[in-house]
Amino acid sequence: MKPDEIILWLAEEQFNGIDSLPKALLEQQKRGLTIRFCDDLRSHKKYYYTMQEYPRDIVILVDDDIVLSKRYYKEIMETT
């Protein structure tokens, strides 16, 4: 199963635009990552903007300090 979209929300105040991001991160755009800048809502930016744009979609939030198995996502989708 592939997601419709993978979005990384970054606070505008913390970066100097897309060109200030590491090349390794920018390379992930070729694999489908969407990088979006927003106002800094602290940890709430992880879901707030996505829920505004996709209120009826299934949204899975992940943190950057946790690596989850492929099976984890499958199990989530099977229970929805």
PDB file of N, CA, C and O in Angstrom:
ATOM      1  N   MET A   1       0.839  -1.176   0.000  1.00  0.00           N
ATOM      2  CA  MET A   1       0.000   0.000   0.000  1.00  0.00           C
ATOM      3  C   MET A   1       0.881   1.234   0.000  1.00  0.00           C
ATOM      4  O   MET A   1       1.835   1.306   0.753  1.00  0.00           O
ATOM      5  N   LYS A   2       0.532   2.152  -0.856  1.00  0.00           N
ATOM      6  CA  LYS A   2       1.275   3.414  -0.894  1.00  0.00           C
ATOM      7  C   LYS A   2       0.333   4.542  -0.496  1.00  0.00           C
ATOM      8  O   LYS A   2      -0.840   4.540  -0.855  1.00  0.00           O
ATOM      9  N   PRO A   3       0.853   5.519   0.210  1.00  0.00           N
ATOM     10  CA  PRO A   3       0.016   6.661   0.590  1.00  0.00           C
ATOM     11  C   PRO A   3      -0.247   7.550  -0.618  1.00  0.00           C
ATOM     12  O   PRO A   3       0.514   7.548  -1.590  1.00  0.00           O
ATOM     13  N   ASP A   4      -1.333   8.293  -0.546  1.00  0.00           N
ATOM     14  CA  ASP A   4      -1.618   9.272  -1.595  1.00  0.00           C
ATOM     15  C   ASP A   4      -0.582  10.397  -1.553  1.00  0.00           C
ATOM     16  O   ASP A   4      -0.215  10.946  -2.590  1.00  0.00           O
ATOM     17  N   GLU A   5      -0.142  10.712  -0.356  1.00  0.00           N
ATOM     18  CA  GLU A   5       0.814  11.808  -0.215  1.00  0.00           C
ATOM     19  C   GLU A   5       1.540  11.690   1.120  1.00  0.00           C
ATOM     20  O   GLU A   5       0.980  11.222   2.105  1.00  0.00           O
ATOM     21  N   ILE A   6       2.799  12.116   1.139  1.00  0.00           N
ATOM     22  CA  ILE A   6       3.581  12.225   2.367  1.00  0.00           C
ATOM     23  C   ILE A   6       3.988  13.687   2.471  1.00  0.00           C
ATOM     24  O   ILE A   6       4.658  14.217   1.583  1.00  0.00           O
ATOM     25  N   ILE A   7       3.561  14.329   3.546  1.00  0.00           N
ATOM     26  CA  ILE A   7       3.807  15.764   3.707  1.00  0.00           C
ATOM     27  C   ILE A   7       4.683  15.996   4.934  1.00  0.00           C
ATOM     28  O   ILE A   7       4.405  15.474   6.008  1.00  0.00           O
ATOM     29  N   LEU A   8       5.704  16.804   4.755  1.00  0.00           N
ATOM     30  CA  LEU A   8       6.539  17.258   5.856  1.00  0.00           C
ATOM     31  C   LEU A   8       6.246  18.737   6.050  1.00  0.00           C
ATOM     32  O   LEU A   8       6.515  19.549   5.157  1.00  0.00           O
ATOM     33  N   TRP A   9       5.655  19.072   7.191  1.00  0.00           N
ATOM     34  CA  TRP A   9       5.358  20.474   7.501  1.00  0.00           C
ATOM     35  C   TRP A   9       6.517  21.057   8.296  1.00  0.00           C
ATOM     36  O   TRP A   9       6.895  20.527   9.338  1.00  0.00           O
ATOM     37  N   LEU A  10       7.071  22.158   7.817  1.00  0.00           N
ATOM     38  CA  LEU A  10       8.177  22.842   8.485  1.00  0.00           C
ATOM     39  C   LEU A  10       7.777  24.282   8.779  1.00  0.00           C
ATOM     40  O   LEU A  10       7.165  24.947   7.944  1.00  0.00           O
ATOM     41  N   ALA A  11       8.145  24.755   9.950  1.00  0.00           N
ATOM     42  CA  ALA A  11       7.834  26.124  10.337  1.00  0.00           C
ATOM     43  C   ALA A  11       8.715  27.099   9.560  1.00  0.00           C
ATOM     44  O   ALA A  11       9.941  26.964   9.547  1.00  0.00           O
ATOM     45  N   GLU A  12       8.086  28.055   8.905  1.00  0.00           N
ATOM     46  CA  GLU A  12       8.822  29.067   8.122  1.00  0.00           C
ATOM     47  C   GLU A  12       9.860  29.785   8.968  1.00  0.00           C
ATOM     48  O   GLU A  12      10.947  30.097   8.491  1.00  0.00           O
ATOM     49  N   GLU A  13       9.526  30.035  10.231  1.00  0.00           N
ATOM     50  CA  GLU A  13      10.406  30.780  11.122  1.00  0.00           C
ATOM     51  C   GLU A  13      11.710  30.041  11.419  1.00  0.00           C
ATOM     52  O   GLU A  13      12.684  30.646  11.847  1.00  0.00           O
ATOM     53  N   GLN A  14      11.726  28.746  11.196  1.00  0.00           N
ATOM     54  CA  GLN A  14      12.892  27.943  11.547  1.00  0.00           C
ATOM     55  C   GLN A  14      13.838  27.681  10.374  1.00  0.00           C
ATOM     56  O   GLN A  14      14.908  27.122  10.565  1.00  0.00           O
ATOM     57  N   PHE A  15      13.416  28.078   9.168  1.00  0.00           N
ATOM     58  CA  PHE A  15      14.224  27.797   7.976  1.00  0.00           C
ATOM     59  C   PHE A  15      14.256  29.014   7.054  1.00  0.00           C
ATOM     60  O   PHE A  15      13.370  29.854   7.102  1.00  0.00           O
ATOM     61  N   ASN A  16      15.245  29.074   6.210  1.00  0.00           N
ATOM     62  CA  ASN A  16      15.356  30.139   5.210  1.00  0.00           C
ATOM     63  C   ASN A  16      14.938  29.613   3.847  1.00  0.00           C
ATOM     64  O   ASN A  16      15.710  29.635   2.891  1.00  0.00           O
ATOM     65  N   GLY A  17      13.750  29.079   3.768  1.00  0.00           N
ATOM     66  CA  GLY A  17      13.242  28.572   2.501  1.00  0.00           C
ATOM     67  C   GLY A  17      13.738  27.182   2.177  1.00  0.00           C
ATOM     68  O   GLY A  17      14.555  26.588   2.887  1.00  0.00           O
ATOM     69  N   ILE A  18      13.254  26.682   1.077  1.00  0.00           N
ATOM     70  CA  ILE A  18      13.548  25.303   0.669  1.00  0.00           C
ATOM     71  C   ILE A  18      15.035  25.076   0.408  1.00  0.00           C
ATOM     72  O   ILE A  18      15.563  24.008   0.665  1.00  0.00           O
ATOM     73  N   ASP A  19      15.725  26.104  -0.064  1.00  0.00           N
ATOM     74  CA  ASP A  19      17.150  25.955  -0.384  1.00  0.00           C
ATOM     75  C   ASP A  19      18.023  25.798   0.856  1.00  0.00           C
ATOM     76  O   ASP A  19      19.184  25.408   0.743  1.00  0.00           O
ATOM     77  N   SER A  20      17.480  26.099   2.032  1.00  0.00           N
ATOM     78  CA  SER A  20      18.259  25.954   3.257  1.00  0.00           C
ATOM     79  C   SER A  20      18.198  24.531   3.829  1.00  0.00           C
ATOM     80  O   SER A  20      18.901  24.222   4.778  1.00  0.00           O
ATOM     81  N   LEU A  21      17.403  23.673   3.218  1.00  0.00           N
ATOM     82  CA  LEU A  21      17.252  22.306   3.717  1.00  0.00           C
ATOM     83  C   LEU A  21      18.390  21.422   3.218  1.00  0.00           C
ATOM     84  O   LEU A  21      18.944  21.653   2.147  1.00  0.00           O
ATOM     85  N   PRO A  22      18.714  20.391   3.975  1.00  0.00           N
ATOM     86  CA  PRO A  22      19.788  19.478   3.554  1.00  0.00           C
ATOM     87  C   PRO A  22      19.449  18.789   2.232  1.00  0.00           C
ATOM     88  O   PRO A  22      18.289  18.456   1.971  1.00  0.00           O
ATOM     89  N   LYS A  23      20.469  18.577   1.424  1.00  0.00           N
ATOM     90  CA  LYS A  23      20.264  17.926   0.123  1.00  0.00           C
ATOM     91  C   LYS A  23      19.626  16.551   0.269  1.00  0.00           C
ATOM     92  O   LYS A  23      18.811  16.151  -0.541  1.00  0.00           O
ATOM     93  N   ALA A  24      20.028  15.822   1.300  1.00  0.00           N
ATOM     94  CA  ALA A  24      19.476  14.476   1.505  1.00  0.00           C
ATOM     95  C   ALA A  24      17.956  14.535   1.691  1.00  0.00           C
ATOM     96  O   ALA A  24      17.235  13.669   1.206  1.00  0.00           O
ATOM     97  N   LEU A  25      17.488  15.561   2.360  1.00  0.00           N
ATOM     98  CA  LEU A  25      16.039  15.731   2.538  1.00  0.00           C
ATOM     99  C   LEU A  25      15.379  16.135   1.226  1.00  0.00           C
ATOM    100  O   LEU A  25      14.343  15.593   0.844  1.00  0.00           O
ATOM    101  N   LEU A  26      15.972  17.056   0.525  1.00  0.00           N
ATOM    102  CA  LEU A  26      15.425  17.499  -0.760  1.00  0.00           C
ATOM    103  C   LEU A  26      15.348  16.358  -1.761  1.00  0.00           C
ATOM    104  O   LEU A  26      14.424  16.291  -2.574  1.00  0.00           O
ATOM    105  N   GLU A  27      16.299  15.436  -1.694  1.00  0.00           N
ATOM    106  CA  GLU A  27      16.300  14.274  -2.585  1.00  0.00           C
ATOM    107  C   GLU A  27      15.056  13.406  -2.376  1.00  0.00           C
ATOM    108  O   GLU A  27      14.608  12.736  -3.297  1.00  0.00           O
ATOM    109  N   GLN A  28      14.510  13.439  -1.175  1.00  0.00           N
ATOM    110  CA  GLN A  28      13.323  12.633  -0.882  1.00  0.00           C
ATOM    111  C   GLN A  28      12.098  13.102  -1.662  1.00  0.00           C
ATOM    112  O   GLN A  28      11.127  12.355  -1.819  1.00  0.00           O
ATOM    113  N   GLN A  29      12.151  14.311  -2.184  1.00  0.00           N
ATOM    114  CA  GLN A  29      11.047  14.795  -3.023  1.00  0.00           C
ATOM    115  C   GLN A  29      10.909  13.946  -4.282  1.00  0.00           C
ATOM    116  O   GLN A  29       9.802  13.761  -4.789  1.00  0.00           O
ATOM    117  N   LYS A  30      12.010  13.393  -4.757  1.00  0.00           N
ATOM    118  CA  LYS A  30      11.974  12.522  -5.930  1.00  0.00           C
ATOM    119  C   LYS A  30      11.225  11.225  -5.628  1.00  0.00           C
ATOM    120  O   LYS A  30      10.726  10.576  -6.537  1.00  0.00           O
ATOM    121  N   ARG A  31      11.168  10.867  -4.356  1.00  0.00           N
ATOM    122  CA  ARG A  31      10.477   9.646  -3.938  1.00  0.00           C
ATOM    123  C   ARG A  31       9.040   9.929  -3.503  1.00  0.00           C
ATOM    124  O   ARG A  31       8.363   9.042  -3.022  1.00  0.00           O
ATOM    125  N   GLY A  32       8.596  11.183  -3.632  1.00  0.00           N
ATOM    126  CA  GLY A  32       7.207  11.505  -3.333  1.00  0.00           C
ATOM    127  C   GLY A  32       6.974  12.385  -2.124  1.00  0.00           C
ATOM    128  O   GLY A  32       5.829  12.712  -1.816  1.00  0.00           O
ATOM    129  N   LEU A  33       8.022  12.781  -1.434  1.00  0.00           N
ATOM    130  CA  LEU A  33       7.851  13.646  -0.274  1.00  0.00           C
ATOM    131  C   LEU A  33       7.433  15.047  -0.718  1.00  0.00           C
ATOM    132  O   LEU A  33       8.016  15.616  -1.634  1.00  0.00           O
ATOM    133  N   THR A  34       6.423  15.585  -0.055  1.00  0.00           N
ATOM    134  CA  THR A  34       6.016  16.974  -0.266  1.00  0.00           C
ATOM    135  C   THR A  34       6.483  17.774   0.935  1.00  0.00           C
ATOM    136  O   THR A  34       6.167  17.423   2.079  1.00  0.00           O
ATOM    137  N   ILE A  35       7.235  18.825   0.710  1.00  0.00           N
ATOM    138  CA  ILE A  35       7.710  19.695   1.783  1.00  0.00           C
ATOM    139  C   ILE A  35       6.898  20.974   1.736  1.00  0.00           C
ATOM    140  O   ILE A  35       6.840  21.644   0.702  1.00  0.00           O
ATOM    141  N   ARG A  36       6.264  21.292   2.854  1.00  0.00           N
ATOM    142  CA  ARG A  36       5.423  22.485   2.919  1.00  0.00           C
ATOM    143  C   ARG A  36       5.860  23.338   4.106  1.00  0.00           C
ATOM    144  O   ARG A  36       6.218  22.812   5.160  1.00  0.00           O
ATOM    145  N   PHE A  37       5.819  24.638   3.918  1.00  0.00           N
ATOM    146  CA  PHE A  37       6.155  25.565   4.997  1.00  0.00           C
ATOM    147  C   PHE A  37       4.877  26.170   5.556  1.00  0.00           C
ATOM    148  O   PHE A  37       3.903  26.392   4.831  1.00  0.00           O
ATOM    149  N   CYS A  38       4.888  26.437   6.859  1.00  0.00           N
ATOM    150  CA  CYS A  38       3.696  26.933   7.532  1.00  0.00           C
ATOM    151  C   CYS A  38       4.097  27.777   8.738  1.00  0.00           C
ATOM    152  O   CYS A  38       5.268  27.868   9.079  1.00  0.00           O
ATOM    153  N   ASP A  39       3.087  28.386   9.363  1.00  0.00           N
ATOM    154  CA  ASP A  39       3.330  29.084  10.624  1.00  0.00           C
ATOM    155  C   ASP A  39       3.698  28.048  11.683  1.00  0.00           C
ATOM    156  O   ASP A  39       3.254  26.902  11.629  1.00  0.00           O
ATOM    157  N   ASP A  40       4.484  28.469  12.648  1.00  0.00           N
ATOM    158  CA  ASP A  40       4.931  27.533  13.676  1.00  0.00           C
ATOM    159  C   ASP A  40       3.843  27.346  14.728  1.00  0.00           C
ATOM    160  O   ASP A  40       3.618  28.217  15.562  1.00  0.00           O
ATOM    161  N   LEU A  41       3.184  26.222  14.672  1.00  0.00           N
ATOM    162  CA  LEU A  41       2.191  25.874  15.683  1.00  0.00           C
ATOM    163  C   LEU A  41       2.768  24.815  16.624  1.00  0.00           C
ATOM    164  O   LEU A  41       2.024  24.051  17.227  1.00  0.00           O
ATOM    165  N   ARG A  42       4.078  24.780  16.692  1.00  0.00           N
ATOM    166  CA  ARG A  42       4.795  23.793  17.503  1.00  0.00           C
ATOM    167  C   ARG A  42       4.400  22.388  17.076  1.00  0.00           C
ATOM    168  O   ARG A  42       4.299  22.117  15.904  1.00  0.00           O
ATOM    169  N   SER A  43       4.131  21.512  17.993  1.00  0.00           N
ATOM    170  CA  SER A  43       3.812  20.129  17.615  1.00  0.00           C
ATOM    171  C   SER A  43       2.479  20.022  16.882  1.00  0.00           C
ATOM    172  O   SER A  43       2.222  19.035  16.200  1.00  0.00           O
ATOM    173  N   HIS A  44       1.638  21.034  16.980  1.00  0.00           N
ATOM    174  CA  HIS A  44       0.322  20.990  16.333  1.00  0.00           C
ATOM    175  C   HIS A  44       0.398  21.114  14.810  1.00  0.00           C
ATOM    176  O   HIS A  44      -0.539  20.731  14.119  1.00  0.00           O
ATOM    177  N   LYS A  45       1.499  21.628  14.300  1.00  0.00           N
ATOM    178  CA  LYS A  45       1.609  21.750  12.837  1.00  0.00           C
ATOM    179  C   LYS A  45       1.608  20.386  12.166  1.00  0.00           C
ATOM    180  O   LYS A  45       1.310  20.269  10.996  1.00  0.00           O
ATOM    181  N   LYS A  46       1.915  19.341  12.935  1.00  0.00           N
ATOM    182  CA  LYS A  46       1.941  17.986  12.373  1.00  0.00           C
ATOM    183  C   LYS A  46       0.574  17.570  11.839  1.00  0.00           C
ATOM    184  O   LYS A  46       0.495  16.781  10.928  1.00  0.00           O
ATOM    185  N   TYR A  47      -0.456  18.044  12.456  1.00  0.00           N
ATOM    186  CA  TYR A  47      -1.786  17.623  12.018  1.00  0.00           C
ATOM    187  C   TYR A  47      -2.693  18.767  11.599  1.00  0.00           C
ATOM    188  O   TYR A  47      -3.559  18.585  10.747  1.00  0.00           O
ATOM    189  N   TYR A  48      -2.517  19.949  12.143  1.00  0.00           N
ATOM    190  CA  TYR A  48      -3.467  21.037  11.919  1.00  0.00           C
ATOM    191  C   TYR A  48      -3.671  21.347  10.434  1.00  0.00           C
ATOM    192  O   TYR A  48      -4.797  21.354   9.944  1.00  0.00           O
ATOM    193  N   TYR A  49      -2.601  21.611   9.729  1.00  0.00           N
ATOM    194  CA  TYR A  49      -2.721  22.009   8.319  1.00  0.00           C
ATOM    195  C   TYR A  49      -3.223  20.857   7.453  1.00  0.00           C
ATOM    196  O   TYR A  49      -4.000  21.054   6.523  1.00  0.00           O
ATOM    197  N   THR A  50      -2.795  19.656   7.763  1.00  0.00           N
ATOM    198  CA  THR A  50      -3.255  18.498   6.996  1.00  0.00           C
ATOM    199  C   THR A  50      -4.750  18.297   7.176  1.00  0.00           C
ATOM    200  O   THR A  50      -5.476  18.055   6.207  1.00  0.00           O
ATOM    201  N   MET A  51      -5.224  18.409   8.403  1.00  0.00           N
ATOM    202  CA  MET A  51      -6.658  18.233   8.654  1.00  0.00           C
ATOM    203  C   MET A  51      -7.482  19.346   7.999  1.00  0.00           C
ATOM    204  O   MET A  51      -8.622  19.107   7.603  1.00  0.00           O
ATOM    205  N   GLN A  52      -6.904  20.523   7.857  1.00  0.00           N
ATOM    206  CA  GLN A  52      -7.597  21.611   7.173  1.00  0.00           C
ATOM    207  C   GLN A  52      -7.775  21.288   5.685  1.00  0.00           C
ATOM    208  O   GLN A  52      -8.810  21.565   5.108  1.00  0.00           O
ATOM    209  N   GLU A  53      -6.759  20.718   5.086  1.00  0.00           N
ATOM    210  CA  GLU A  53      -6.784  20.442   3.650  1.00  0.00           C
ATOM    211  C   GLU A  53      -7.412  19.100   3.282  1.00  0.00           C
ATOM    212  O   GLU A  53      -7.917  18.937   2.179  1.00  0.00           O
ATOM    213  N   TYR A  54      -7.338  18.143   4.185  1.00  0.00           N
ATOM    214  CA  TYR A  54      -7.827  16.789   3.904  1.00  0.00           C
ATOM    215  C   TYR A  54      -8.722  16.292   5.038  1.00  0.00           C
ATOM    216  O   TYR A  54      -8.434  15.284   5.682  1.00  0.00           O
ATOM    217  N   PRO A  55      -9.827  16.958   5.299  1.00  0.00           N
ATOM    218  CA  PRO A  55     -10.645  16.630   6.480  1.00  0.00           C
ATOM    219  C   PRO A  55     -11.292  15.249   6.446  1.00  0.00           C
ATOM    220  O   PRO A  55     -11.649  14.719   7.490  1.00  0.00           O
ATOM    221  N   ARG A  56     -11.439  14.657   5.294  1.00  0.00           N
ATOM    222  CA  ARG A  56     -12.123  13.356   5.203  1.00  0.00           C
ATOM    223  C   ARG A  56     -11.190  12.194   4.896  1.00  0.00           C
ATOM    224  O   ARG A  56     -11.635  11.069   4.715  1.00  0.00           O
ATOM    225  N   ASP A  57      -9.916  12.471   4.836  1.00  0.00           N
ATOM    226  CA  ASP A  57      -8.948  11.427   4.512  1.00  0.00           C
ATOM    227  C   ASP A  57      -8.423  10.754   5.773  1.00  0.00           C
ATOM    228  O   ASP A  57      -8.494  11.302   6.867  1.00  0.00           O
ATOM    229  N   ILE A  58      -7.878   9.578   5.596  1.00  0.00           N
ATOM    230  CA  ILE A  58      -7.178   8.896   6.681  1.00  0.00           C
ATOM    231  C   ILE A  58      -5.788   9.511   6.756  1.00  0.00           C
ATOM    232  O   ILE A  58      -5.075   9.576   5.756  1.00  0.00           O
ATOM    233  N   VAL A  59      -5.420   9.979   7.928  1.00  0.00           N
ATOM    234  CA  VAL A  59      -4.123  10.624   8.120  1.00  0.00           C
ATOM    235  C   VAL A  59      -3.356   9.844   9.175  1.00  0.00           C
ATOM    236  O   VAL A  59      -3.877   9.567  10.255  1.00  0.00           O
ATOM    237  N   ILE A  60      -2.137   9.481   8.849  1.00  0.00           N
ATOM    238  CA  ILE A  60      -1.260   8.804   9.801  1.00  0.00           C
ATOM    239  C   ILE A  60      -0.128   9.762  10.121  1.00  0.00           C
ATOM    240  O   ILE A  60       0.595  10.204   9.235  1.00  0.00           O
ATOM    241  N   LEU A  61       0.016  10.095  11.393  1.00  0.00           N
ATOM    242  CA  LEU A  61       1.076  10.995  11.834  1.00  0.00           C
ATOM    243  C   LEU A  61       2.237  10.179  12.363  1.00  0.00           C
ATOM    244  O   LEU A  61       2.046   9.212  13.090  1.00  0.00           O
ATOM    245  N   VAL A  62       3.442  10.576  11.994  1.00  0.00           N
ATOM    246  CA  VAL A  62       4.639   9.930  12.530  1.00  0.00           C
ATOM    247  C   VAL A  62       5.623  10.998  12.974  1.00  0.00           C
ATOM    248  O   VAL A  62       5.606  12.122  12.495  1.00  0.00           O
ATOM    249  N   ASP A  63       6.456  10.617  13.890  1.00  0.00           N
ATOM    250  CA  ASP A  63       7.476  11.518  14.392  1.00  0.00           C
ATOM    251  C   ASP A  63       8.810  11.135  13.785  1.00  0.00           C
ATOM    252  O   ASP A  63       9.022   9.988  13.399  1.00  0.00           O
ATOM    253  N   ASP A  64       9.713  12.082  13.701  1.00  0.00           N
ATOM    254  CA  ASP A  64      10.989  11.829  13.033  1.00  0.00           C
ATOM    255  C   ASP A  64      11.986  11.052  13.892  1.00  0.00           C
ATOM    256  O   ASP A  64      13.025  10.654  13.406  1.00  0.00           O
ATOM    257  N   ASP A  65      11.656  10.803  15.134  1.00  0.00           N
ATOM    258  CA  ASP A  65      12.593  10.056  15.969  1.00  0.00           C
ATOM    259  C   ASP A  65      12.166   8.604  16.190  1.00  0.00           C
ATOM    260  O   ASP A  65      12.722   7.906  17.023  1.00  0.00           O
ATOM    261  N   ILE A  66      11.195   8.157  15.409  1.00  0.00           N
ATOM    262  CA  ILE A  66      10.713   6.783  15.507  1.00  0.00           C
ATOM    263  C   ILE A  66      10.709   6.156  14.115  1.00  0.00           C
ATOM    264  O   ILE A  66      10.257   6.770  13.155  1.00  0.00           O
ATOM    265  N   VAL A  67      11.212   4.933  14.024  1.00  0.00           N
ATOM    266  CA  VAL A  67      11.152   4.187  12.769  1.00  0.00           C
ATOM    267  C   VAL A  67      10.125   3.079  12.961  1.00  0.00           C
ATOM    268  O   VAL A  67      10.237   2.268  13.883  1.00  0.00           O
ATOM    269  N   LEU A  68       9.109   3.085  12.117  1.00  0.00           N
ATOM    270  CA  LEU A  68       8.044   2.093  12.222  1.00  0.00           C
ATOM    271  C   LEU A  68       8.157   1.091  11.083  1.00  0.00           C
ATOM    272  O   LEU A  68       8.586   1.426   9.991  1.00  0.00           O
ATOM    273  N   SER A  69       7.730  -0.107  11.348  1.00  0.00           N
ATOM    274  CA  SER A  69       7.806  -1.154  10.327  1.00  0.00           C
ATOM    275  C   SER A  69       6.719  -0.965   9.278  1.00  0.00           C
ATOM    276  O   SER A  69       5.707  -0.310   9.527  1.00  0.00           O
ATOM    277  N   LYS A  70       6.902  -1.569   8.120  1.00  0.00           N
ATOM    278  CA  LYS A  70       5.885  -1.542   7.072  1.00  0.00           C
ATOM    279  C   LYS A  70       4.607  -2.202   7.565  1.00  0.00           C
ATOM    280  O   LYS A  70       3.514  -1.805   7.207  1.00  0.00           O
ATOM    281  N   ARG A  71       4.740  -3.208   8.378  1.00  0.00           N
ATOM    282  CA  ARG A  71       3.587  -3.924   8.918  1.00  0.00           C
ATOM    283  C   ARG A  71       2.703  -3.006   9.765  1.00  0.00           C
ATOM    284  O   ARG A  71       1.491  -3.144   9.789  1.00  0.00           O
ATOM    285  N   TYR A  72       3.302  -2.065  10.453  1.00  0.00           N
ATOM    286  CA  TYR A  72       2.558  -1.121  11.295  1.00  0.00           C
ATOM    287  C   TYR A  72       1.498  -0.393  10.478  1.00  0.00           C
ATOM    288  O   TYR A  72       0.347  -0.293  10.884  1.00  0.00           O
ATOM    289  N   TYR A  73       1.866   0.100   9.331  1.00  0.00           N
ATOM    290  CA  TYR A  73       0.936   0.836   8.498  1.00  0.00           C
ATOM    291  C   TYR A  73      -0.173  -0.072   7.963  1.00  0.00           C
ATOM    292  O   TYR A  73      -1.326   0.315   7.889  1.00  0.00           O
ATOM    293  N   LYS A  74       0.205  -1.285   7.621  1.00  0.00           N
ATOM    294  CA  LYS A  74      -0.791  -2.240   7.126  1.00  0.00           C
ATOM    295  C   LYS A  74      -1.828  -2.514   8.215  1.00  0.00           C
ATOM    296  O   LYS A  74      -3.028  -2.545   7.951  1.00  0.00           O
ATOM    297  N   GLU A  75      -1.358  -2.708   9.437  1.00  0.00           N
ATOM    298  CA  GLU A  75      -2.270  -2.977  10.537  1.00  0.00           C
ATOM    299  C   GLU A  75      -3.200  -1.793  10.802  1.00  0.00           C
ATOM    300  O   GLU A  75      -4.385  -1.981  11.103  1.00  0.00           O
ATOM    301  N   ILE A  76      -2.698  -0.604  10.681  1.00  0.00           N
ATOM    302  CA  ILE A  76      -3.544   0.592  10.853  1.00  0.00           C
ATOM    303  C   ILE A  76      -4.642   0.599   9.810  1.00  0.00           C
ATOM    304  O   ILE A  76      -5.818   0.821  10.115  1.00  0.00           O
ATOM    305  N   MET A  77      -4.290   0.356   8.581  1.00  0.00           N
ATOM    306  CA  MET A  77      -5.274   0.406   7.499  1.00  0.00           C
ATOM    307  C   MET A  77      -6.301  -0.717   7.611  1.00  0.00           C
ATOM    308  O   MET A  77      -7.453  -0.540   7.247  1.00  0.00           O
ATOM    309  N   GLU A  78      -5.908  -1.850   8.137  1.00  0.00           N
ATOM    310  CA  GLU A  78      -6.840  -2.963   8.291  1.00  0.00           C
ATOM    311  C   GLU A  78      -7.858  -2.700   9.396  1.00  0.00           C
ATOM    312  O   GLU A  78      -8.944  -3.263   9.378  1.00  0.00           O
ATOM    313  N   THR A  79      -7.531  -1.835  10.335  1.00  0.00           N
ATOM    314  CA  THR A  79      -8.447  -1.568  11.437  1.00  0.00           C
ATOM    315  C   THR A  79      -9.345  -0.358  11.182  1.00  0.00           C
ATOM    316  O   THR A  79     -10.232  -0.093  11.977  1.00  0.00           O
ATOM    317  N   THR A  80      -9.127   0.364  10.097  1.00  0.00           N
ATOM    318  CA  THR A  80      -9.963   1.533   9.824  1.00  0.00           C
ATOM    319  C   THR A  80     -11.180   1.167   9.012  1.00  0.00           C
ATOM    320  O   THR A  80     -11.257   0.207   8.345  1.00  0.00           O
TER     321      THR A  80
END
